[in-house]
Coordinates of C-alpha atoms in Angstrom, one line a residue:
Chain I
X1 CA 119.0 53.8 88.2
X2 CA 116.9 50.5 88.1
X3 CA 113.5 50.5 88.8
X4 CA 113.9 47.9 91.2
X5 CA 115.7 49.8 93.7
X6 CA 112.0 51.8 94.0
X7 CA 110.5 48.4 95.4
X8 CA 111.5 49.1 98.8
X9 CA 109.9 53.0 99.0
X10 CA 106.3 51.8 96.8
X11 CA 105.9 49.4 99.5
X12 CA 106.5 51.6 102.6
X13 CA 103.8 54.3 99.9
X14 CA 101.0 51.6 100.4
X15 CA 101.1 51.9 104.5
X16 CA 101.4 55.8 103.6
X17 CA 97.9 55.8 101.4
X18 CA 96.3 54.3 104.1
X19 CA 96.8 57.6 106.3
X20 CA 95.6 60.1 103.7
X21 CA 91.9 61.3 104.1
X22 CA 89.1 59.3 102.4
X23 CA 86.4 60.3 100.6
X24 CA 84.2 60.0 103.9
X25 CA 86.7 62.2 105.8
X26 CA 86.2 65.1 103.1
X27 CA 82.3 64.8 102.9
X28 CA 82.0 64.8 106.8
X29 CA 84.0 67.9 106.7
X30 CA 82.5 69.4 104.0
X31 CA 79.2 69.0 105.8
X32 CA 80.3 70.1 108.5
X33 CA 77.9 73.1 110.3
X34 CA 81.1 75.0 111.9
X35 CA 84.8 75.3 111.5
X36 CA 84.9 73.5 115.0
X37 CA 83.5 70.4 113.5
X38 CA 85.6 70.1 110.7
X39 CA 88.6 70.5 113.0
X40 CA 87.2 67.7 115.0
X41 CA 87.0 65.5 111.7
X42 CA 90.1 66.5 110.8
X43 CA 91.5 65.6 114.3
X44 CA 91.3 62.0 114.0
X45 CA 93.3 61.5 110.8
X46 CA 97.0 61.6 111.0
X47 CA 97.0 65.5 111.3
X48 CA 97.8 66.9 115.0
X49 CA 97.2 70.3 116.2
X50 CA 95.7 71.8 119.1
X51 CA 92.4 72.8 118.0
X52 CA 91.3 75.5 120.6
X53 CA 94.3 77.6 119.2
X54 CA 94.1 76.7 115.7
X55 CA 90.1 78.0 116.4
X56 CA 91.5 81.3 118.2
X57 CA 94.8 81.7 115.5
X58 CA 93.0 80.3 112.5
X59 CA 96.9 79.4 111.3
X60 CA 95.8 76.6 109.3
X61 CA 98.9 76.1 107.5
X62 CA 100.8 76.0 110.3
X63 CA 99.8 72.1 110.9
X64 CA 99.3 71.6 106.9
X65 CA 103.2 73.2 106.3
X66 CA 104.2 71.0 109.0
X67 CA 102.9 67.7 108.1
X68 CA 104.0 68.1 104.4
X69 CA 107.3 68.8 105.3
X70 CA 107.7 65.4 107.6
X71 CA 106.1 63.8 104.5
X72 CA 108.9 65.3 102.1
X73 CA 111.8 65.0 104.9
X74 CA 110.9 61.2 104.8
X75 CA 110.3 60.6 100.9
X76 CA 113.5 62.5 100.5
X77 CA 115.2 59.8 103.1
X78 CA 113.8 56.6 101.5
X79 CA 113.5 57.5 97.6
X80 CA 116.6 56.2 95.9
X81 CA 116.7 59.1 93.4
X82 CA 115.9 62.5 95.5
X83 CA 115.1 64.1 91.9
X84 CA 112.2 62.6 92.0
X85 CA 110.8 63.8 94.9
X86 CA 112.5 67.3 94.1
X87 CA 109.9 67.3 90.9
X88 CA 107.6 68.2 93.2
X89 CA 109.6 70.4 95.9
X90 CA 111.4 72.8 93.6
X91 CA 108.1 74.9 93.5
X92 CA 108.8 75.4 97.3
X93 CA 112.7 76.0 96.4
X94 CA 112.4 78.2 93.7
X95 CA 109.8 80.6 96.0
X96 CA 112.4 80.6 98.3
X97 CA 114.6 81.7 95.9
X98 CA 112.0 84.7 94.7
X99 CA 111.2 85.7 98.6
X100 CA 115.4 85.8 99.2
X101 CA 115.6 87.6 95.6
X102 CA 113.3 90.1 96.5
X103 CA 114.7 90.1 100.4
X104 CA 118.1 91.3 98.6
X105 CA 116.4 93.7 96.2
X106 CA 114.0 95.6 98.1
X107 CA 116.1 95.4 101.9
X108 CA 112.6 94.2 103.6
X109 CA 112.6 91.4 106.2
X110 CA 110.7 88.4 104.2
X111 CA 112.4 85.9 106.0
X112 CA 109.0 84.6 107.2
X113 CA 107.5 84.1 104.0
X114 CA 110.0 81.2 103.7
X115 CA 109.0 77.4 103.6
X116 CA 111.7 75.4 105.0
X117 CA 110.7 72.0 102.2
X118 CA 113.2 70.9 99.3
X119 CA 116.5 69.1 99.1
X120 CA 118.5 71.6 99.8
X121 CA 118.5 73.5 103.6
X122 CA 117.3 77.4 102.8
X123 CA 120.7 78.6 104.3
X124 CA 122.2 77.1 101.1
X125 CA 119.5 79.2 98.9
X126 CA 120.4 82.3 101.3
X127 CA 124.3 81.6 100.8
X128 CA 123.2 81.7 96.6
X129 CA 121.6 84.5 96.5
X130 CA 124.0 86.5 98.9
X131 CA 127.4 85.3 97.2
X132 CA 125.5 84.0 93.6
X133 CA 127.7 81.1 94.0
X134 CA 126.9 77.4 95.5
X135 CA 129.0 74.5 95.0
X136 CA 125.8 72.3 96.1
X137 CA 122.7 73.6 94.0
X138 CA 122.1 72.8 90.8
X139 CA 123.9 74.6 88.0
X140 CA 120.1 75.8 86.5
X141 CA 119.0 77.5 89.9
X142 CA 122.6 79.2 90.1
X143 CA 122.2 80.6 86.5
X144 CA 118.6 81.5 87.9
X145 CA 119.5 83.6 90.3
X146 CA 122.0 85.4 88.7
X147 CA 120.1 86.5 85.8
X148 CA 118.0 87.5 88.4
X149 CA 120.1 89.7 90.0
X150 CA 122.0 90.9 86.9
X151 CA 118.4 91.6 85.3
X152 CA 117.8 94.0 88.3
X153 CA 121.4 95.1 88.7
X154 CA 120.3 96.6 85.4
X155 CA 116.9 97.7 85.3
X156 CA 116.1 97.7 88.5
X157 CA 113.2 95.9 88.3
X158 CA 112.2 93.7 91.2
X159 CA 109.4 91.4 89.4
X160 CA 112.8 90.3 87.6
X161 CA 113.0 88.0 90.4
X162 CA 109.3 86.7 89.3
X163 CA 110.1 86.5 86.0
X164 CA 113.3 84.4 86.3
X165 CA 112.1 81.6 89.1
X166 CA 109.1 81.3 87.1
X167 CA 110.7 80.7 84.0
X168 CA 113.9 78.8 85.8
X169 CA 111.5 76.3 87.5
X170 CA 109.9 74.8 84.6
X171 CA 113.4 74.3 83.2
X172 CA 114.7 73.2 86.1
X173 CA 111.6 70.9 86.4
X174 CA 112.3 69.5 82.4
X175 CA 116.1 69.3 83.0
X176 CA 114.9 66.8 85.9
X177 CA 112.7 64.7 83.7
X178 CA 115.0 64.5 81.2
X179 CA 117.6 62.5 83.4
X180 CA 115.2 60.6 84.7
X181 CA 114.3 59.2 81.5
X182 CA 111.0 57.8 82.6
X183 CA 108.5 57.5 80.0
X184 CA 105.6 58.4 82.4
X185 CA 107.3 61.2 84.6
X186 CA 108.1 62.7 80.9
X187 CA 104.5 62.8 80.3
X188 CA 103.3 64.4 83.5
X189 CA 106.3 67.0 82.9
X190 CA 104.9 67.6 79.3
X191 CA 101.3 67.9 80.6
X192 CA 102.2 70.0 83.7
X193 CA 104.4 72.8 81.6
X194 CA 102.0 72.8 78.6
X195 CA 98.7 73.1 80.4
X196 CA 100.7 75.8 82.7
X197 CA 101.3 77.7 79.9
X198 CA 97.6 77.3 78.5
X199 CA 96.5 78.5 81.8
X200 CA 99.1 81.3 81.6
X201 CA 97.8 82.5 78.2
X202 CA 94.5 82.4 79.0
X203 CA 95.0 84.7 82.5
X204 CA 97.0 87.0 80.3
X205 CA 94.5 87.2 77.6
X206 CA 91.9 88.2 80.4
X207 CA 93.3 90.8 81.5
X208 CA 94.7 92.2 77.8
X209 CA 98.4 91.8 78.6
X210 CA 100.5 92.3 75.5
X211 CA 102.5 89.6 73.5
X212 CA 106.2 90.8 75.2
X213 CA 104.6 89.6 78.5
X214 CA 103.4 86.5 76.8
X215 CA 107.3 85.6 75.8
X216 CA 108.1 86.8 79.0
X217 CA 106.1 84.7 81.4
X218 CA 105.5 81.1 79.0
X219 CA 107.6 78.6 79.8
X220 CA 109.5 77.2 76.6
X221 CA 110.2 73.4 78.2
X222 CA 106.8 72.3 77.3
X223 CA 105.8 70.1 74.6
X224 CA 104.1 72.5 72.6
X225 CA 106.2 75.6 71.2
X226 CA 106.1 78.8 73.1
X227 CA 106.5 80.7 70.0
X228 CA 103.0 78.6 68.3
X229 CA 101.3 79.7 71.8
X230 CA 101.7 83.5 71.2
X231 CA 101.3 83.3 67.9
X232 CA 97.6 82.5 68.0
X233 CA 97.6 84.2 71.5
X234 CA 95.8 87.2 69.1
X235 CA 93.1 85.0 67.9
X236 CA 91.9 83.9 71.1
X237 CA 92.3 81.7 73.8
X238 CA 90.0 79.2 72.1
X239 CA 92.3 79.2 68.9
X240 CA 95.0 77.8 71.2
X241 CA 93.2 75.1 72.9
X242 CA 91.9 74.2 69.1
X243 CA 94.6 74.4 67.2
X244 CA 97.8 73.0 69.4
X245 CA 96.0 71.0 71.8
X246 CA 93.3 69.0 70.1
X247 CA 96.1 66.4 69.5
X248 CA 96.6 65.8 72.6
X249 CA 95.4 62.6 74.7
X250 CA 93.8 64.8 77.2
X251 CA 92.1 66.9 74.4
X252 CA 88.4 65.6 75.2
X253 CA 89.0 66.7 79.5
X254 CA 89.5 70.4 78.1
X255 CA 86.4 70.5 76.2
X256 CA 85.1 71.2 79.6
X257 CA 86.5 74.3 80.1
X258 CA 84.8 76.0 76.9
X259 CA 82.0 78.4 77.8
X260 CA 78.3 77.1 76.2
X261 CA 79.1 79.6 73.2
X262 CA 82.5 78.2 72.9
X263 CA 84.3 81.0 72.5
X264 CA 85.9 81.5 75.8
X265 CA 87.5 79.4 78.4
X266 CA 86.8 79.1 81.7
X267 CA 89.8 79.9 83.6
X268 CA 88.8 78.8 86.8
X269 CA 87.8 75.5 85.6
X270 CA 90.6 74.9 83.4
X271 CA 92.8 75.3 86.8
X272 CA 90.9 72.7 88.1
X273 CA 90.6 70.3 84.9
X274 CA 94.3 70.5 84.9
X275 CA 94.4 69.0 88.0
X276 CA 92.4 66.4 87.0
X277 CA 94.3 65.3 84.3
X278 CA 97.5 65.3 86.5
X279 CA 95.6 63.3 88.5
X280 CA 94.8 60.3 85.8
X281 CA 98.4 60.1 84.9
X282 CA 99.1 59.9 88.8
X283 CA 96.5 57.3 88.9
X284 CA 97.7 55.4 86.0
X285 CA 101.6 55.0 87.5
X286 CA 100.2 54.6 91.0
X287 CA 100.4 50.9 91.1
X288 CA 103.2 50.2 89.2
X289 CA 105.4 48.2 91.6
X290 CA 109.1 49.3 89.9
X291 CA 109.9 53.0 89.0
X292 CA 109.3 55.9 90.4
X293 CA 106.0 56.8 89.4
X294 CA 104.2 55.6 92.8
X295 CA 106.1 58.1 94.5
X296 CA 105.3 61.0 92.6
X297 CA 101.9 60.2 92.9
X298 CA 101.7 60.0 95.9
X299 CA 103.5 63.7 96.2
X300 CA 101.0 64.8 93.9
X301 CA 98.3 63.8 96.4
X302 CA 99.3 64.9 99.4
X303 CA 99.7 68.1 98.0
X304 CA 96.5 68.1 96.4
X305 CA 95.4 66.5 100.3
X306 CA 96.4 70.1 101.6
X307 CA 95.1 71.9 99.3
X308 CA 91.5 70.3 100.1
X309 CA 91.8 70.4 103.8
X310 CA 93.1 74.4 103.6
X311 CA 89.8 75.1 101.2
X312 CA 87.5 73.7 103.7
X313 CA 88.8 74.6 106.8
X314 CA 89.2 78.5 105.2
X315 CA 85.7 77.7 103.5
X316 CA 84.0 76.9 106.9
X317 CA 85.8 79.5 108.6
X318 CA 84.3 82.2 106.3
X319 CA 81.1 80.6 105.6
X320 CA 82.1 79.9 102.5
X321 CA 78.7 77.8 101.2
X322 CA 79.2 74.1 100.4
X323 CA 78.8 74.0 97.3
X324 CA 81.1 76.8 96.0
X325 CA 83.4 74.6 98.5
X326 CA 82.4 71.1 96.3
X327 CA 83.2 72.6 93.0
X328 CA 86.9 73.8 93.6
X329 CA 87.6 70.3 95.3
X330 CA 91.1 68.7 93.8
X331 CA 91.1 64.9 92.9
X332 CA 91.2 62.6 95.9
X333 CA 94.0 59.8 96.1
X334 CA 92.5 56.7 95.0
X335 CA 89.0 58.0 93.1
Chain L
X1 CA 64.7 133.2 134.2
X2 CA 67.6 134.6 136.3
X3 CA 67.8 138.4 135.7
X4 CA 71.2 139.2 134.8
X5 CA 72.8 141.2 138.4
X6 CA 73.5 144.6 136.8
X7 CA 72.7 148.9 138.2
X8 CA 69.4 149.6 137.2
X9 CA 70.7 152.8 135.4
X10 CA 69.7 154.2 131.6
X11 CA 73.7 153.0 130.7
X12 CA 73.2 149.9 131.1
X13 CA 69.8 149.7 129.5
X14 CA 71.8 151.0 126.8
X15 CA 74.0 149.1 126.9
X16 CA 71.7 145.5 127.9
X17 CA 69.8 146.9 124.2
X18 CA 72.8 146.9 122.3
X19 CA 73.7 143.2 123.2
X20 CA 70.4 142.3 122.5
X21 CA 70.7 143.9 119.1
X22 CA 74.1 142.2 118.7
X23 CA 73.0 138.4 119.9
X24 CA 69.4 138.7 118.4
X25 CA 71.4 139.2 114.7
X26 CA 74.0 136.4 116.1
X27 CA 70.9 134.4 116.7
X28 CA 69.9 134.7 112.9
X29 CA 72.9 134.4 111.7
X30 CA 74.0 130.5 113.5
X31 CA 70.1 129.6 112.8
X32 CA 71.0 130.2 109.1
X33 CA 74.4 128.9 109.4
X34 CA 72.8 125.8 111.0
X35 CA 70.4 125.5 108.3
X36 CA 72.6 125.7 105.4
X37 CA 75.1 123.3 107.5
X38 CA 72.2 121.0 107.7
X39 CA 71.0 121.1 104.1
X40 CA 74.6 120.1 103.0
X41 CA 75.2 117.4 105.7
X42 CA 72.0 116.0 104.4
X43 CA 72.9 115.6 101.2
X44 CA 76.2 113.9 101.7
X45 CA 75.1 112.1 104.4
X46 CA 72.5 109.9 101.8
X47 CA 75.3 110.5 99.2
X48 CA 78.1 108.8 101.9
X49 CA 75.1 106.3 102.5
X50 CA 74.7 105.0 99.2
X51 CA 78.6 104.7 98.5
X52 CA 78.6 103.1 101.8
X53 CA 76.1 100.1 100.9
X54 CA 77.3 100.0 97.1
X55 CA 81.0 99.6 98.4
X56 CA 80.3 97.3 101.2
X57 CA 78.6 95.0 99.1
X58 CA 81.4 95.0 96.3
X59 CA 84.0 94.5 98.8
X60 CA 82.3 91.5 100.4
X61 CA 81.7 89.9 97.2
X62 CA 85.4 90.7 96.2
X63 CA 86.8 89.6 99.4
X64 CA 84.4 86.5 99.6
X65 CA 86.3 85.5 96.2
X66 CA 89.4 86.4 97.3
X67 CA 89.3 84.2 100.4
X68 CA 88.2 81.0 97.9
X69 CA 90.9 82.4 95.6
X70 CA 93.5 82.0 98.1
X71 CA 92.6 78.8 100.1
X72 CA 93.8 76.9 97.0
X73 CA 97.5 78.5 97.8
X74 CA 99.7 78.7 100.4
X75 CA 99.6 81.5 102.7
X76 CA 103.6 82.3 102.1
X77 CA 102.7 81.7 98.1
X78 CA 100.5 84.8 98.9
X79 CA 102.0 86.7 100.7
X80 CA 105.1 86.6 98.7
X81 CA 103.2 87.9 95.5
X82 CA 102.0 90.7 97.3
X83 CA 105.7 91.2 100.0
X84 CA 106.4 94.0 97.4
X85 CA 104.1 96.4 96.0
X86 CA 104.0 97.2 92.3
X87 CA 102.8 100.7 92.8
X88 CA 102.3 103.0 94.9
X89 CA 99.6 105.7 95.8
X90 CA 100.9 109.2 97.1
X91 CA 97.9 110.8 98.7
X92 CA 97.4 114.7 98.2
X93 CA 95.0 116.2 100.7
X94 CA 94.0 119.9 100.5
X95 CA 91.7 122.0 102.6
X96 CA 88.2 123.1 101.2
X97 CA 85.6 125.5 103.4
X98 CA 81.9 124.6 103.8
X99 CA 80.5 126.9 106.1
X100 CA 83.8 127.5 107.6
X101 CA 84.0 123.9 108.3
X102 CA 87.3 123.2 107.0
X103 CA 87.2 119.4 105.5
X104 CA 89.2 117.6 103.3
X105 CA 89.6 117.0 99.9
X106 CA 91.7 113.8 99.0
X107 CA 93.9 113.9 95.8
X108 CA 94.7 110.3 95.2
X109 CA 97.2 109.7 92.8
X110 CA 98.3 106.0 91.5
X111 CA 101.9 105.9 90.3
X112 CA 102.5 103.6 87.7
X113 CA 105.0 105.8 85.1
X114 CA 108.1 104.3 86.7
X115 CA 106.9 101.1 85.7
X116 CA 107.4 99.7 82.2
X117 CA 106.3 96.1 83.1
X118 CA 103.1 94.7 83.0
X119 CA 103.9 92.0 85.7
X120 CA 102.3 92.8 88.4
X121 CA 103.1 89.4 90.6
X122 CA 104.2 85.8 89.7
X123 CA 101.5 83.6 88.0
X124 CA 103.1 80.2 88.7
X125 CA 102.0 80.5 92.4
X126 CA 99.1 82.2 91.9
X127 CA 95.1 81.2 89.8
X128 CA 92.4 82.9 87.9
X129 CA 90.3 83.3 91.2
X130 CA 93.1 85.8 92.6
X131 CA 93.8 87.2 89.3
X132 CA 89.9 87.9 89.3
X133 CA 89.5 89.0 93.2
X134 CA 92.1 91.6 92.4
X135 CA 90.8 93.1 89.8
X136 CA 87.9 93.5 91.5
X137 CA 89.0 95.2 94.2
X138 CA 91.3 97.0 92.3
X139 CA 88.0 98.3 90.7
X140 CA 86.9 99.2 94.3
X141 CA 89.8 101.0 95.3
X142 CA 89.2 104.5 94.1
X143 CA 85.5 104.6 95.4
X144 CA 86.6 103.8 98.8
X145 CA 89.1 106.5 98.5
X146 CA 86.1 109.0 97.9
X147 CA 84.2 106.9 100.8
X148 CA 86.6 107.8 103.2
X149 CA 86.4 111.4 102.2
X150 CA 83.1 111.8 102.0
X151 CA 82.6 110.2 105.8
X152 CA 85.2 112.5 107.0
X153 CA 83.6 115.5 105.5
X154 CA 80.2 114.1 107.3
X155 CA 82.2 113.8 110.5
X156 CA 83.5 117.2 110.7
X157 CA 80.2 118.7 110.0
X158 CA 78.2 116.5 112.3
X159 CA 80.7 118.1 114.9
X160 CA 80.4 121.8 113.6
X161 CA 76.2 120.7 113.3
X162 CA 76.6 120.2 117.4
X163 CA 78.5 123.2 118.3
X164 CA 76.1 125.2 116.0
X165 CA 73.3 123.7 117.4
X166 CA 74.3 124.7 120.8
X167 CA 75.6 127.9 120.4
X168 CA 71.8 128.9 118.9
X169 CA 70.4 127.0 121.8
X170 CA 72.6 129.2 124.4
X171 CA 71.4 131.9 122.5
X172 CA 67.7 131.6 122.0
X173 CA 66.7 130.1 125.5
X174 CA 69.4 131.5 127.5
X175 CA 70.9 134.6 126.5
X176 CA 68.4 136.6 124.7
X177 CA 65.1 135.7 127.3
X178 CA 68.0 137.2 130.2
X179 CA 68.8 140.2 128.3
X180 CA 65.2 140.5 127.3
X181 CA 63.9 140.2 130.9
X182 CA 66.7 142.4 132.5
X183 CA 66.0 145.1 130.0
X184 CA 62.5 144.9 130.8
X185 CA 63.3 145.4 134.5
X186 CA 65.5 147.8 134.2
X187 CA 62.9 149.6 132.2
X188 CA 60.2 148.8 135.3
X189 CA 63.0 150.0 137.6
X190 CA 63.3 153.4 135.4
X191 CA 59.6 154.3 135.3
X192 CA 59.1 153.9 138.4
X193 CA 61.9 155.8 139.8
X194 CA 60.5 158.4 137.7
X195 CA 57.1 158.3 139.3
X196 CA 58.3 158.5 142.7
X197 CA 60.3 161.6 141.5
X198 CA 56.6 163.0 140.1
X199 CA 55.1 162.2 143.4
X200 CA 57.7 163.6 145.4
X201 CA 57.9 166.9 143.3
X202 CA 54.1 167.2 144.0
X203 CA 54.3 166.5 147.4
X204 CA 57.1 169.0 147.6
X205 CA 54.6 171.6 145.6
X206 CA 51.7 170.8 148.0
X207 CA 53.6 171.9 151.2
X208 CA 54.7 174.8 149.9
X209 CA 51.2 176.1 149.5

């Protein structure tokens, strides 16, 4: 596919950035004295909700699910190569996938829990996971799901359905990239899988999980070995980050997430660092006028757009203080 | 005081001091089962208080982090690491007597044998914060178990306190002052029966001679 064929889509992106929140918008609703307010703020972007139920419901994502599903429904429409956009929406697929997996193992009614964004209609996910055939989904997702079921067909353990999407999505997520052959959206797949997995090892050390989960739940796609990761995973979080990420372009970003003695990592910051250096790469491709890269970055912040607006709006809703609010902001489009 | 409405006669003065023996050493017997009722609801009451505060204020903090934790997700995200529980707690409860207050003592018991895996949800959709927030309340779990014991226990005994408390009441300012005051006129009624008796037995002498 030639980059040309993108110029069509970047264009139609620039009227798009204009609609997503500013800077301003965010400080006025983080400053905001009541949940009211911020909903008023909120009110005269491109968002629409009734506000005197959202106050009396508090279903924030209601709107938020909403609007990112227009914004998918239409990037899937004008992007030449739907993969692209599916970079970004298998997370929402492959959920699916573990809330129907779990629907069929466990016979309770999740049907709620689903989130109707990705290329492919749920029904079609439903009609894999009920007949583990589909002559539309991708060959990865089928494979998925049926070492899913087979894994619980034999053990009968549900989190089999955890442990397969999980594992499924970042390959389904490389398998993308790989086609693609863009040098940049290669990157950002490297980054995202490797600092996943760093993130990963570090939540597992925390809270002293053995090395079998380790090759269980890291994802092997990444740039940096699986196998490397757990073996240092018994010196320490900080032995990883020093020994197979130093190299690394983004290597000086992760300092930040070392604790003043250096000997343990922040996990809480190192979620958010991560999305930080997502966000340069996003930044860098953004104005590229061929290629795809516009478009993913523009995914990238519209999802990192909701995730903002949900933390203040929950934040101000339980008096959540401001600055606890400030310091698990995500990168803003366009800063 | 109202007199109780019974025969002046030396039965029922027996009888009226029996009851009075009975309820005077029923009397003593509430006022000590009060007491002793009391003593113990005291202590669990300060012992349910400080629980009280020390689990309030954990759970707030853990729910405060749990609320950051999972604005950064979606609610579905959530909800689906949670749809199915990893374990499961089977509750025993058996009966223990304080006083003959019969309360309950909770057995709690966590079962995690069936469960070779250390996956307890998904961490692609999920962050530190939750992992954290979980924990914590994980933490809290078992002393809100006992919290919920404890102020049941309280609750039962503040009831059994009450009926106590009133039975000794009925007993003290009602029952013994009217068998007290009934005994003492039937007693009034007695003697002087038997001084008319006197008086008529000397009248009754005095005609004769």
């Amino acid at each position: 596919m030639k980059d040309t064929q993108y110029k069509g889509v970047n264009t139609l992106l620039r009227v798009y950035e204009t609609k997503l929140l500013t800077r301003e918008d965010y400080e006025k609703m983080l400053r905001a004295e009541s949940l009211q307010e911020a909903l008023e703020v909120l009110k005269s972007t491109d968002y629409h909700f009734d506000d005197q139920e959202i106050l009396l419901n508090k279903d924030f994502d209601s709107f938020l699910l909403y609007r990112l599903r227009m914004i998918y429904e239409e990037l899937y429409e004008v992007t030449p190569n739907s993969e692209v956009v599916q970079i970004f929406s298998l997370r929402y697929s492959y959920h699916n996938a573990k809330v129907l997996l779990k629907q069929r193992f466990t016979d309770l009614s999740l049907e709620h829990l689903l989130i109707p964004i990705g290329k492919y209609p749920v029904t079609t996910i439903k009609n894999l996971v009920n007949t583990q055939q589909s002559a539309e989904l991708n060959p990865i997702m089928i494979e998925a799901v049926n070492e899913a079921i087979a894994d619980f067909e034999t053990y009968g353990r549900v989190e089999a359905a955890d442990v397969f999407m999980d594992t499924y999505y970042y390959k389904h997520m490389r398998a993308i990239t790989d086609r693609l052959k863009n040098e940049t959206i290669t990157r950002v797949a490297d980054v995202l899988i490797d600092l996943d997995n760093l993130s990963t090892v570090v939540r597992s050390i925390n809270q002293n999980k053995s090395r079998s989960f380790l090759h269980t739940v890291l994802s092997s796609s990444g740039s940096i070995p699986k196998q490397a990761i757990i073996n240092l995973a018994d010196q320490g979080a900080v032995s990883i980050l020093n020994e197979l990420y130093l190299e690394k372009p983004y290597a000086d970003k992760l300092q930040a997430v070392l604790s003043d003695s250096k000997d343990t990592i922040n996990p809480m910051l190192l979620d958010k660092v991560i999305d930080e250096i997502v966000h340069e790469l996003m930044e860098e491709g953004k104005y590229q006028p061929f290629g795809p890269m516009p478009v993913m970055a523009f995914m990238f912040a519209i999802e990192k757009e909701i995730t903002n607006i949900r933390l203040i709006l929950v934040g101000k809703d339980n008096q959540i203080n401001e600055d606890t609010l400030r310091e698990r902001m995500r990168p803003i489009y366009g800063s | 005081m109202a007199r109780l409405n019974v025969k002046p006669t030396r039965m029922e003065l027996s009888n009226l001091k029996d009851r009075l023996a009975i309820s005077t050493r029923g009397h003593k017997l509430l006022k000590d089962k009060q007491d002793e009722l009391m003593r113990q609801f005291i202590t669990l009451i300060r012992k349910n208080n400080a629980l009280r505060d020390e689990v309030e204020k954990e759970l707030t903090e853990a729910m405060q982090a749990f609320v950051v934790a999972k604005s950064l997700l979606n609610e579905s995200f959530i909800e689906e690491l949670f749809a199915v529980p990893d374990k499961s707690v089977t509750l025993n409860i058996q009966e223990k007597n304080i006083m003959s207050v019969i309360v309950p003592e909770m057995n709690f018991t966590v079962d995690e044998d069936d469960k070779d895996s250390e996956m307890q949800y998904g961490l692609l959709n999920s962050n530190s914060e939750l992992d954290d927030s979980i924990a914590r309340i994980n933490t809290i779990l078992p002393k809100l178990l006992k919290l919920s014991e404890i102020e049941k226990t309280c609750q039962l005994m503040a009831d059994e306190i009450e009926k106590t408390r009133r039975r000794v009441n009925a007993l003290e300012y009602l029952k013994i002052p009217q068998l007290e005051e009934t005994i003492h006129y039937i007693q009034m009624k007695l003697e002087e029966n038997e001084r008319a008796n006197i008086t008529r037995i000397m009248k009754v002498k005095d005609m004769g001679q």
